[in-house]
Every structure is written in structure tokens, then in C-alpha cells.
Short mmCIF file of C-alpha atoms in Angstrom, two decimals:
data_model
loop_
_atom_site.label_atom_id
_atom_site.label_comp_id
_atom_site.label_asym_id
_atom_site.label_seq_id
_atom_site.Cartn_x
_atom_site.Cartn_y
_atom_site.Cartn_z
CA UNK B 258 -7.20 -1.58 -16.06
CA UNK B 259 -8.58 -4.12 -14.04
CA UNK B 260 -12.40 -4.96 -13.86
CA UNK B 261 -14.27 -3.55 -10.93
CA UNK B 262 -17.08 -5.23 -9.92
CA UNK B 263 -17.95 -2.80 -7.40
CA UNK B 264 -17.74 1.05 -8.08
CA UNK B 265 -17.12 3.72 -6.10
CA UNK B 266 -17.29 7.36 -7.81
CA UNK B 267 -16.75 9.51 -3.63
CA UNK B 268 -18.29 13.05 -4.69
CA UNK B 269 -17.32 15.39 -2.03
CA UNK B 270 -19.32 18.47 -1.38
CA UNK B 271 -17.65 19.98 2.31
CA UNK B 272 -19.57 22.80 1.92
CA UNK B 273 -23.36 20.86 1.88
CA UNK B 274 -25.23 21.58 5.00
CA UNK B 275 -23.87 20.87 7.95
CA UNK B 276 -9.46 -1.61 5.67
CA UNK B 277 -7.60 -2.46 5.06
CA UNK B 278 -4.73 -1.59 7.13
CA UNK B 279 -4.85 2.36 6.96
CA UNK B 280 -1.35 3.26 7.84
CA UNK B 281 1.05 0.90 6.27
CA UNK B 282 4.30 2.40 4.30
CA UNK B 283 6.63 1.95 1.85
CA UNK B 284 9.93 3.73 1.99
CA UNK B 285 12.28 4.61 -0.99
CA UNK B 286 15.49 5.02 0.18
CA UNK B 287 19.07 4.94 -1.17
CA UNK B 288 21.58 2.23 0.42
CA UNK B 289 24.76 1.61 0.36
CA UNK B 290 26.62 -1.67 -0.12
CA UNK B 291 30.41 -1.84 0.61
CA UNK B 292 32.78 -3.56 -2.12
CA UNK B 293 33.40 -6.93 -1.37
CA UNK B 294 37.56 -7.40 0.07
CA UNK B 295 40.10 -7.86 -2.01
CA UNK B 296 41.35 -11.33 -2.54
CA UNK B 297 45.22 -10.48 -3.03
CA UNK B 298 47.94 -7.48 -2.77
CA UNK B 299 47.69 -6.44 -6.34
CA UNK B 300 43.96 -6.16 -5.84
CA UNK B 301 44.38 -3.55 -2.93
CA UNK B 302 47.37 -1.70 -4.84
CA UNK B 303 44.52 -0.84 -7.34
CA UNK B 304 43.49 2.36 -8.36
CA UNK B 305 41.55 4.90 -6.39
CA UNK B 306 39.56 5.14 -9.83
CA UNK B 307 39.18 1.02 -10.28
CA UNK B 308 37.88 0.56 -6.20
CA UNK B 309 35.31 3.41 -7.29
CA UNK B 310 33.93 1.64 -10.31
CA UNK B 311 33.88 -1.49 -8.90
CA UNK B 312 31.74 -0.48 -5.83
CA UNK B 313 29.33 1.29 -8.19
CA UNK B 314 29.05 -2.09 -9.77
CA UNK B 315 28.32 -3.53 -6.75
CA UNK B 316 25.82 -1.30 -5.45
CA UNK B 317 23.91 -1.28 -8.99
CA UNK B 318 23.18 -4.61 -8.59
CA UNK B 319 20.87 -3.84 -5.54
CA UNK B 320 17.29 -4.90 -6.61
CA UNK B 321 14.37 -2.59 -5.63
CA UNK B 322 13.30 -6.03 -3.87
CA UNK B 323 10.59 -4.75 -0.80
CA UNK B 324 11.37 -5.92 2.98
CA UNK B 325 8.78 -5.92 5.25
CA UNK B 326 9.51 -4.52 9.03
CA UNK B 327 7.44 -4.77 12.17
CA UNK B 328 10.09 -3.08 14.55
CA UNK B 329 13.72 -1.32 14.00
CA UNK B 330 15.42 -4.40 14.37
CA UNK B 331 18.20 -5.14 12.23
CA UNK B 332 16.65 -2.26 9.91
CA UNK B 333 20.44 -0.62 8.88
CA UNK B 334 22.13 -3.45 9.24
CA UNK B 335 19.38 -4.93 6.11
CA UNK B 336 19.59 -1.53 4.50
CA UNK B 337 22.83 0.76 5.16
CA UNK B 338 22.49 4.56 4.29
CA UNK B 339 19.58 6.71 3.96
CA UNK B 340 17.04 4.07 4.02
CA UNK B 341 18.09 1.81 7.07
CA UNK B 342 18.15 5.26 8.81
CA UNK B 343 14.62 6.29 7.54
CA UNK B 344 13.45 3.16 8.83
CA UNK B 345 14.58 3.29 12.15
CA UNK B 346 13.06 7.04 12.32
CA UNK B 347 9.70 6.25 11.45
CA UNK B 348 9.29 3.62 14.01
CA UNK B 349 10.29 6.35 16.60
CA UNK B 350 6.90 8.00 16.32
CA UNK B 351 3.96 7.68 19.10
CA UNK B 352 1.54 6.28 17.97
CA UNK B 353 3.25 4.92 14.59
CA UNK B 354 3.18 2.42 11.78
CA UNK B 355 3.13 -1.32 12.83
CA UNK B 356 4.03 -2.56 8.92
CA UNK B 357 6.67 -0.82 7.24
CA UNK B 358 8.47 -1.70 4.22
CA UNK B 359 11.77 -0.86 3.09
CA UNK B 360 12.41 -0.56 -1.01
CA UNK B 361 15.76 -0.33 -1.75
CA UNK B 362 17.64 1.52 -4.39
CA UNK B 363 20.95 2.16 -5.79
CA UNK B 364 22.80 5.25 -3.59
CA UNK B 365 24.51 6.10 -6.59
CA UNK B 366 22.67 5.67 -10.08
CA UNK B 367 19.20 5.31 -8.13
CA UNK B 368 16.50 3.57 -9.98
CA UNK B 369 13.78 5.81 -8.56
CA UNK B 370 10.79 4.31 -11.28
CA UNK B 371 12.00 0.95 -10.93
CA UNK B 372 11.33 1.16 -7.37
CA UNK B 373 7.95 3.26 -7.41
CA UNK B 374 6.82 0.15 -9.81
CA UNK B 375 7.43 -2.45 -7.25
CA UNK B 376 5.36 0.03 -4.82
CA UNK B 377 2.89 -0.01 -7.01
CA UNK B 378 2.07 -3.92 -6.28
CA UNK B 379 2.10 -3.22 -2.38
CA UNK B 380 -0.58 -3.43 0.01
CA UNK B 381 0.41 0.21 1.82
CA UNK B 382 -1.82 3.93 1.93
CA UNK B 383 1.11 5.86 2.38
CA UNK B 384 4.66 6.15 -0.19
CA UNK B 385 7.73 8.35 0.91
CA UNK B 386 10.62 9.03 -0.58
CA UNK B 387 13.76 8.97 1.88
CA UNK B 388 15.66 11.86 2.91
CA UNK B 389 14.92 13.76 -0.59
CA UNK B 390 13.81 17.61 -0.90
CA UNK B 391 11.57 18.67 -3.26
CA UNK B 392 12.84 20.99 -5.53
CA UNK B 393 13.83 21.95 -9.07
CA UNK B 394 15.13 18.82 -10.23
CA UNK B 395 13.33 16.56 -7.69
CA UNK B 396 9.75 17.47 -8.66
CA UNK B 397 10.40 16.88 -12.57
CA UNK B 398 8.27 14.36 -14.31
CA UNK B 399 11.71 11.95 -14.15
CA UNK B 400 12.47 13.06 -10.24
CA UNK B 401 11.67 11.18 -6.99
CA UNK B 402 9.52 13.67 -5.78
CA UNK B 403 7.61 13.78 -9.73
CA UNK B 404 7.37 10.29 -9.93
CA UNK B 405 6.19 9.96 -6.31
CA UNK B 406 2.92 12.75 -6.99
CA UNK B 407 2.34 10.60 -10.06
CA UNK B 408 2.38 7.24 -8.73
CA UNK B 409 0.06 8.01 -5.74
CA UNK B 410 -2.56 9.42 -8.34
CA UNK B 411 -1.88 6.55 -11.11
CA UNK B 412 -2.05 3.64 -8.39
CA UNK B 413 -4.99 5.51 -6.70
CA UNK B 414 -7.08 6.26 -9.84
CA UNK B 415 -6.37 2.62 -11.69
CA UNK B 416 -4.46 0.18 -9.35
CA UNK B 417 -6.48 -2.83 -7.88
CA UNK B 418 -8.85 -2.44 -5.20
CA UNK B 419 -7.70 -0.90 -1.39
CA UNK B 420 -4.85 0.27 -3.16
CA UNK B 421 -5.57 3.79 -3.08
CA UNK B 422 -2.05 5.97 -0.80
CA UNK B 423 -0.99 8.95 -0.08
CA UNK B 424 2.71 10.35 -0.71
CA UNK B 425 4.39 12.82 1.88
CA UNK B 426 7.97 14.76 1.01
CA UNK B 427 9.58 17.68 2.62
CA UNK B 428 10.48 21.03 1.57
CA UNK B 429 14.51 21.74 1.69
CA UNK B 430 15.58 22.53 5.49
CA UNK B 431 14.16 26.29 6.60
CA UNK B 432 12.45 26.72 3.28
CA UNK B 433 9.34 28.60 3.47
CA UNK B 434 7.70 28.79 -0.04
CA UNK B 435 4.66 26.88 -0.71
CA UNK B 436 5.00 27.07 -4.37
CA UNK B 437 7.52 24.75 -4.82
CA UNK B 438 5.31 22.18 -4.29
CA UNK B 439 3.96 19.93 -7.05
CA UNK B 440 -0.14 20.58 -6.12
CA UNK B 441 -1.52 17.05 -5.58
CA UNK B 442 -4.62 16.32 -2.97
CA UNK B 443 -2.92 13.36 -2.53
CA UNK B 444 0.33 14.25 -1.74
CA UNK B 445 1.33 16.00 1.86
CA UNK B 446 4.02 18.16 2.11
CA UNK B 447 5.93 19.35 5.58
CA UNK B 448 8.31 22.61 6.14
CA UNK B 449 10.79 21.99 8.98
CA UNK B 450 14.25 23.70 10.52
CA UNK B 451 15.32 19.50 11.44
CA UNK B 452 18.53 17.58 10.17
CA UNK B 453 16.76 14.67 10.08
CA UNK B 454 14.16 13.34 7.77
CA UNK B 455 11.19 15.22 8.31
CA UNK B 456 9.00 13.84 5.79
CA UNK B 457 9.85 10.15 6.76
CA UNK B 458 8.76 10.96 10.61
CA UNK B 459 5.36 13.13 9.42
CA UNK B 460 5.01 9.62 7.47
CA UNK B 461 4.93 7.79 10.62
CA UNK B 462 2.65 9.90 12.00
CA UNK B 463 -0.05 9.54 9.71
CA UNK B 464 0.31 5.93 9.98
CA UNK B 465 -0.21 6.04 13.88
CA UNK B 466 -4.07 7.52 13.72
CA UNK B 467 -7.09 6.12 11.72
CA UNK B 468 -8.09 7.92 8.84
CA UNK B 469 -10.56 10.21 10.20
CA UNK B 470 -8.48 11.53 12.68
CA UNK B 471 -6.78 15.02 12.00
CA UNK B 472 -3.29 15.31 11.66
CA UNK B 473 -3.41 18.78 13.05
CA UNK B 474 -1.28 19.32 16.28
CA UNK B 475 -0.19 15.50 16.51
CA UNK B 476 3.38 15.21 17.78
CA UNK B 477 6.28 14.30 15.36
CA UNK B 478 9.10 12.76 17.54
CA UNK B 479 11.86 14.89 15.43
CA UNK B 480 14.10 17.47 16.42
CA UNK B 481 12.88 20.80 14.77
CA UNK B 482 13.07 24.67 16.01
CA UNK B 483 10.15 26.24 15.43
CA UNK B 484 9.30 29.04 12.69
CA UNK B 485 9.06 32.16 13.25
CA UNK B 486 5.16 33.73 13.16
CA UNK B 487 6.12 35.54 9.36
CA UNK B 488 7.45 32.01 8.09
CA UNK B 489 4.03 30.55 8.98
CA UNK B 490 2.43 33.58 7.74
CA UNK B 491 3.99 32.57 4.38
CA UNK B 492 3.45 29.23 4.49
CA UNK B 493 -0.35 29.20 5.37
CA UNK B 494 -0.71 31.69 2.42
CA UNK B 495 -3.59 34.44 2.78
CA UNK B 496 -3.90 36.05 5.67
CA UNK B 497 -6.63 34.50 8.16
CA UNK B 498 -9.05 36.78 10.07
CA UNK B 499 -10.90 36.31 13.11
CA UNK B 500 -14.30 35.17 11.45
CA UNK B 501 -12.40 32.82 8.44
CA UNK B 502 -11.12 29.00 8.61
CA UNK B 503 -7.75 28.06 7.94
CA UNK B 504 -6.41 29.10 4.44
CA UNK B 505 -3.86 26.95 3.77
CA UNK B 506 -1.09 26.74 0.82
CA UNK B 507 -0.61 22.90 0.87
CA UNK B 508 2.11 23.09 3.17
CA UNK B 509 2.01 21.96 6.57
CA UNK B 510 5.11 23.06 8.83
CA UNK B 511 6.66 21.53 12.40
CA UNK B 512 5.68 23.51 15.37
CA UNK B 513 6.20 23.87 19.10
CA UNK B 514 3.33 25.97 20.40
CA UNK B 515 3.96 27.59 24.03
CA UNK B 516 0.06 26.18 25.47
CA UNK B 517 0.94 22.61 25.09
CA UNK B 518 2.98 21.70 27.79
CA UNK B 519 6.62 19.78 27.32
CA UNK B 520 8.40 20.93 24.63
CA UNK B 521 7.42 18.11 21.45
CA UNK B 522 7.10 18.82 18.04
CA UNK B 523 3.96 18.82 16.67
CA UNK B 524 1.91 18.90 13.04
CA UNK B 525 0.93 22.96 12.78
CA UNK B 526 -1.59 22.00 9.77
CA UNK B 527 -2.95 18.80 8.12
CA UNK B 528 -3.74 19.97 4.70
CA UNK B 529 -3.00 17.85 1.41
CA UNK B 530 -0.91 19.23 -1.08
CA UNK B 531 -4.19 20.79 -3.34
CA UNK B 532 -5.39 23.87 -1.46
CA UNK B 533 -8.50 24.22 -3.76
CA UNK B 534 -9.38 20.53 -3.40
CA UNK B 535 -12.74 19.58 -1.84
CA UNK B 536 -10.12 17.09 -0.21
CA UNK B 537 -8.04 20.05 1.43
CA UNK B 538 -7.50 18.19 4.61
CA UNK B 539 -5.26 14.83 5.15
CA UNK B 540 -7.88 13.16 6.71
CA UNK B 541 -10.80 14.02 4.90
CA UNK B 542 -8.64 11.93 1.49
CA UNK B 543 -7.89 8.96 3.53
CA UNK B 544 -11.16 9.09 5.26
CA UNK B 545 -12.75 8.70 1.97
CA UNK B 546 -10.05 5.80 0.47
CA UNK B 547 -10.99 3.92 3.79
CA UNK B 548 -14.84 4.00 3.43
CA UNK B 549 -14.72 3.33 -0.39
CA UNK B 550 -12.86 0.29 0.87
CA UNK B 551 -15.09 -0.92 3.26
CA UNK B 552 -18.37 0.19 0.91
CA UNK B 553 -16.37 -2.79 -1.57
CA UNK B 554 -15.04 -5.23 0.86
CA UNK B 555 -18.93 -5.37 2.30
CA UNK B 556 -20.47 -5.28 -0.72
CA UNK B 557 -18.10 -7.92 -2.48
CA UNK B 558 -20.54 -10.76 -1.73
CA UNK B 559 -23.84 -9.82 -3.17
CA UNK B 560 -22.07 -9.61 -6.31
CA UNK B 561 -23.68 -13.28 -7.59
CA UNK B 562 -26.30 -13.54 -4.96
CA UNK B 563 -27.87 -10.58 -4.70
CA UNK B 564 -31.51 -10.19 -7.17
CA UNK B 565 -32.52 -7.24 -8.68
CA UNK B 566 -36.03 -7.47 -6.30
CA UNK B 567 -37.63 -5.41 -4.00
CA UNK B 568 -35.88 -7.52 -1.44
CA UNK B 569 -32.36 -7.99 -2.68
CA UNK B 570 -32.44 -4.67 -2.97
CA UNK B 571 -33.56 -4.07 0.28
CA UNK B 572 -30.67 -6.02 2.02
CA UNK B 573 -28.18 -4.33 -0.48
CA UNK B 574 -28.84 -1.03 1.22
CA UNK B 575 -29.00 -2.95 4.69
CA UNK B 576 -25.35 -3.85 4.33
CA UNK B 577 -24.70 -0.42 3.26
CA UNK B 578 -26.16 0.70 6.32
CA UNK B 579 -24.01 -1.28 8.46
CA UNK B 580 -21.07 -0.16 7.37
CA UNK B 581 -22.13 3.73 7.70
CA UNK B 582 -24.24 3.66 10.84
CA UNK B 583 -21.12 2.79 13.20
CA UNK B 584 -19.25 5.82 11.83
CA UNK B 585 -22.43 7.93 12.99
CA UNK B 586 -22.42 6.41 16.21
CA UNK B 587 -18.79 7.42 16.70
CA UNK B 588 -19.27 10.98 15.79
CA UNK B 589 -17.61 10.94 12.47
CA UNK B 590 -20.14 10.98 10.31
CA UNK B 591 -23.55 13.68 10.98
CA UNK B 592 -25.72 11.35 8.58
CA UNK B 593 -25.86 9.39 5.61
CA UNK B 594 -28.51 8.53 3.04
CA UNK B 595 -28.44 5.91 0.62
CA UNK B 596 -30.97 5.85 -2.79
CA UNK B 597 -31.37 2.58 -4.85
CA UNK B 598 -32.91 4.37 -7.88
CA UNK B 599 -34.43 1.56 -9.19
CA UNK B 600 -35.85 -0.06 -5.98
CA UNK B 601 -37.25 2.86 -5.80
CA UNK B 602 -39.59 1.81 -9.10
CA UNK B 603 -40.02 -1.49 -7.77
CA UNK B 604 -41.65 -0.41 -4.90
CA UNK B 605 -44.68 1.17 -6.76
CA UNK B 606 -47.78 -0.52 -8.48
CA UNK B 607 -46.42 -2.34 -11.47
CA UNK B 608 -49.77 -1.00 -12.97
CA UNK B 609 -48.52 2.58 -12.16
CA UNK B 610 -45.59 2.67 -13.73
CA UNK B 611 -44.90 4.88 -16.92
CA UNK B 612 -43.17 3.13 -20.42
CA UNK B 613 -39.85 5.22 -19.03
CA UNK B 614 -39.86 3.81 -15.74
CA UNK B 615 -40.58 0.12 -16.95
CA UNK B 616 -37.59 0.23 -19.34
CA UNK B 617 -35.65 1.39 -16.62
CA UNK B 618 -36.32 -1.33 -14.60
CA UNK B 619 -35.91 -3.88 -17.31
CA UNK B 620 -32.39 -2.60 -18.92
CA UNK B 621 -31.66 -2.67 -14.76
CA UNK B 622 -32.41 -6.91 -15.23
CA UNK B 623 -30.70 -7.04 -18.55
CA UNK B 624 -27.56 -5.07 -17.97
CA UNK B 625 -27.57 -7.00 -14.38
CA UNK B 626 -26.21 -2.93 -13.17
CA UNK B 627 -27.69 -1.70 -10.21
CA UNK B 628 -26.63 2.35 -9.31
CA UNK B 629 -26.74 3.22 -5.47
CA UNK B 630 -26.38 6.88 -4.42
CA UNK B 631 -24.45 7.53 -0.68
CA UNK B 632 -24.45 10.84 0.19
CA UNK B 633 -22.62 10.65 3.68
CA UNK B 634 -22.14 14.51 5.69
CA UNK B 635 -18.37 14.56 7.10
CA UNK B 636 -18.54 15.89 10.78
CA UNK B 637 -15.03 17.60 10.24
CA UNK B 638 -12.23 18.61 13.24
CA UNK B 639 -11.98 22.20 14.80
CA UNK B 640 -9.15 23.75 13.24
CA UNK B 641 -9.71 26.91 14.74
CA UNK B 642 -11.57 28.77 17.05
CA UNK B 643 -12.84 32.66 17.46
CA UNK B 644 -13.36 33.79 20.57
CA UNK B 645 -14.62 37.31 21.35
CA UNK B 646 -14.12 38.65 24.62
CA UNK B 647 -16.62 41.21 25.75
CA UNK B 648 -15.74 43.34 29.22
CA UNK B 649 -18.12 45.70 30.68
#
């Protein structure tokens, strides 16, 4: 594991009184590469059997080697099959991703860990797999969908700095049973009636808004009928009452809902795939991988500079400050409070001090370690509201 010089341990407590690029992706997807022509007649007298083999050899020689998109453009002609296709899709989506890249793998032997490794080493938040379903055999340890919920956590809990993602896959077409899913808070999963690849386009909507932005009733530019009220019913899980929040299964599902006007398709939940996660909602996990990241990326250069003194300290917890205070001013944060423990001892008469406090400040100057507490209150999203109407 690398060394951190900075770290950030987020402990999130919803229920308290009331970057990095954030939405750059890497898609997984199968291609296809055609078998070179043959050079003479006895080569295209061959066997139906010999032309197969020989264009599986060809296409297992595709490396997982990433390309980087900024548009469409020449996306399946650079990639033909599922993940040209997926690439064009996710760029459809308004807002959407402006960085995209495109991971190749064999459409026939596909090296799905292979590929997830050479992930691992990009700068993205958010990992999909193209045009794959989770289900029995998908969501094994050794499937796409397995090996995509454990790379997001891995690369997340251990990769390098800013690295932290977020993987999104779709249930099979019409499926409505939430526990299929592989619970992860940071994976997101989507139910959908489309043809096309749902969980590529969801992708590429979370790319389009910042972090702290719900996901909840965003449009998808997909084709997808809508569910009927029981399938939602059975994907949101428990019933939800008049005076309760949103319940929630850790599936989210495509919608159309009569009060918006038009007729788009739009997000009908933005929960994570861990229901009894403090980190229930999408944006509440990516909210808190983006501030982590900017906590580090400000912090970064009093590491060297900084003394453990009443007024390094002091301008420690003033660049703290201006990282959090703009989020208050926007509305996305109610408050925030930061504690320098020891600072704390510093700032009272040396003469005061008990033998425990003294030691604490000195193993502080020996270790050169300095803890700082954040506690930052989340102004979440309406997800729902209760209205009672009263006639008399």
C-alpha cells in the first residue's frame, strides 16, 4: 500500500442533528476484430472450423490497452462491438462525461481482470462494465460484474490518492428483484425495460452533475417503458408511508413520470447498491470521495512546512476552512467544525498543563503526527414530500 501522507478516515453519521475531475469513466467492453483477408484461393477454400480459430486468434491478441475519448468520434470505428457502441451511448447524455475511456477486451475469451487491472491505474470515479447483466454467473467472484464490486472497493480503500470510483451495472431487461444484486455502497445498480445499455447511459449521467448533486429524477437519454407501480413497489423494497423517507433496496429503476412534461426518461431513485449504508445515496459517496480529495490536495503543502505551534496550527485549520466554507455558502453543507486536539493544549498556560497533557504535546513533536477532527453536517436533497390536505 502506498504511504499517505495525509489521512482521511470520512465518518458519516446522516442521522446527527440536522477534484479531481468527478465524472470521468472507464468502459469495459468486448470488441470485435475481423480476420485479416486471405492472401490466396486455398486460403479462402479453408474450413468453416480453421476461419473460426483463426479469428479467435486474432481477436485474443487485443490488449486491454485504455483510449481516451472527448467526443463519439471515430469511437466504433477504434472499438467495433459492444464497446464502440457503449461509447457512443454515453456521450448521448445531457449533461454527460467530457473524458471517457474505452478498455478493450477480447469478445470472445474476454480478459475481464486483465482489464479491471489496467482500470485500476486510471485517473476516473466511475467503472462500467459494457452491455453485461448482473446475474448468476456475472456477479461471481471471477465475473465482470464480481470483479467490478471488488475493484471499486479495492482501488477505493488502497489505490493512490483521488482514486477513489464508483461502479454502475444493470439488472437483466424487465427484471425486478433487488436481490440479485451484489450489496456494495459503492456500486449503483439500474432496472430498465430498454434494449440498449442501460447501465452505460445511467454512467453518463452521473458523470454530467458534480458530486453533491442527486441523481434522483435526472434524465437518461435511453429508450425505456416505464414499470408498472407493483414493479417499483418491488424494487424500492418496504412499503413507504406518508410520514417515512424513501426505503430503498439498492436498486434504482428508469422512469417516465406523467408531472414532468415531454416524455424523457429519467433516474426514479439515486441510491448506492448498500441499502443499510450510512452512504445510501449516490451522491452522498461521491460527495464524500470529492471532499476527502480536496481536504488532501489543500493540505498537501503543509506537509514539510507546517510547525507543530500555536500558529502552524492555526493556519492548518485556516486552509481547512477554506476548502469547507464555500460548500456552506453554496448550500451543501449546514456547518462544519474542525478540532486540532493538540492546539487545543497549546493554547493554555504551559504552567497549567497536567503530566498527561504535556506528553501529549511532546509525542505530538516527536512522532511529527498531528490528528484534526472535521465533523461537516450534509444538507441532503428532498426525496420526498408529504403533503396533507385539510378541507373544511
Amino acid at each position: 500500500m502506498p504511504v499517505r501522507y495525509i489521512r482521511v478516515d470520512p465518518t458519516v453519521n446522516l442521522f446527527a442533528p440536522a477534484v479531481r475531475a468527478f465524472g470521468t469513466i472507464a468502459i469495459v467492453g468486448r470488441v470485435t476484430t475481423p480476420a485479416p483477408a486471405s492472401a490466396s484461393a486455398a486460403s479462402a477454400s479453408a474450413s468453416a472450423s480453421a476461419k473460426k480459430s483463426a479469428a479467435a486468434d486474432v481477436a485474443a491478441a487485443v490488449p486491454p490497452t485504455p483510449v481516451a475519448f472527448t467526443s463519439p468520434d471515430k469511437a466504433e470505428e477504434t472499438f467495433p462491438g459492444e464497446l464502440g457502441k457503449a461509447l457512443t451511448l454515453v456521450f448521448k447524455q445531457s449533461p454527460g462525461p467530457t473524458l471517457v475511456y474505452g478498455v478493450p477486451v477480447d469478445a470472445t475469451a474476454p480478459d475481464w481482470k486483465g482489464a479491471l487491472s489496467v482500470v485500476a491505474g486510471l485517473n476516473v470515479q466511475l467503472v462500467v462494465v459494457a452491455n453485461t447483466p448482473i446475474d448468476a454467473t456475472s456477479k461471481t467472484p471471477d465475473g465482470p460484474i464480481g470483479l467490478l464490486s471488488a475493484h471499486v472497493t479495492s482501488v477505493s480503500e488502497t489505490g493512490a490518492d483521488g482514486m477513489e470510483r464508483m461502479g454502475v451495472a444493470m439488472l437483466p431487461k424487465g427484471s425486478t428483484d433487488p436481490k440479485v444484486i451484489l450489496p456494495n455502497e459503492r456500486m449503483v445498480y439500474i432496472a430498465h425495460n430498454s434494449e440498449e445499455d442501460a447501465a452505460v447511459a445511467v454512467t453518463g449521467t452521473i458523470a454530467g452533475y458534480e458530486p453533491f448533486v442527486s441523481l434522483l429524477l435526472k434524465q437518461v437519454n435511453i429508450e425505456s417503458p416505464p414499470f408498472n407501480p407493483t414493479d417499483i413497489d418491488t424494487l424500492n423494497g418496504p412499503p413507504e408511508v406518508s410520514g417515512s423517507g424513501p426505503t430503498g433496496a439498492g436498486v434504482n429503476w428508469l422512469t417516465s413520470p406523467a408531472l414532468i412534461p415531454g416524455n424523457g426518461v429519467y433516474m426514479g431513485e439515486g441510491y448506492t447498491g448498500n441499502p443499510g449504508s450510512p452512504k445510501k445515496y449516490i451522491d452522498v459517496c461521491r460527495f464524500i470521495d470529492h471532499l476527502s480529495f480536496l481536504l488532501k490536495a489543500q493540505l498537501i503543502g503543509s506537509i514539510g512546512n507546517v510547525r507543530i505551534s500555536r500558529s502552524g496550527l492555526r493556519a492548518l485549520a485556516a486552509q481547512m476552512e477554506a476548502v469547507l466554507s464555500p460548500f456552506v455558502d453554496a448550500g451543501v453543507l449546514n456547518s462544519f467544525e474542525i478540532v486540532v486536539p493538540v492546539l487545543a493544549l497549546l493554547d493554555k498556560d504551559p504552567a497549567t498543563l497536567t503530566t498527561d497533557e504535556a506528553n501529549r504535546i511532546h509525542t505530538a513533536e516527536v512522532q511529527r503526527l498531528v490528528q484534526v477532527l472535521a465533523a461537516v453536517e450534509y444538507a441532503g436533497a428532498v426525496h420526498r414530500i408529504s403533503i396533507d390536505l385539510k378541507f373544511e
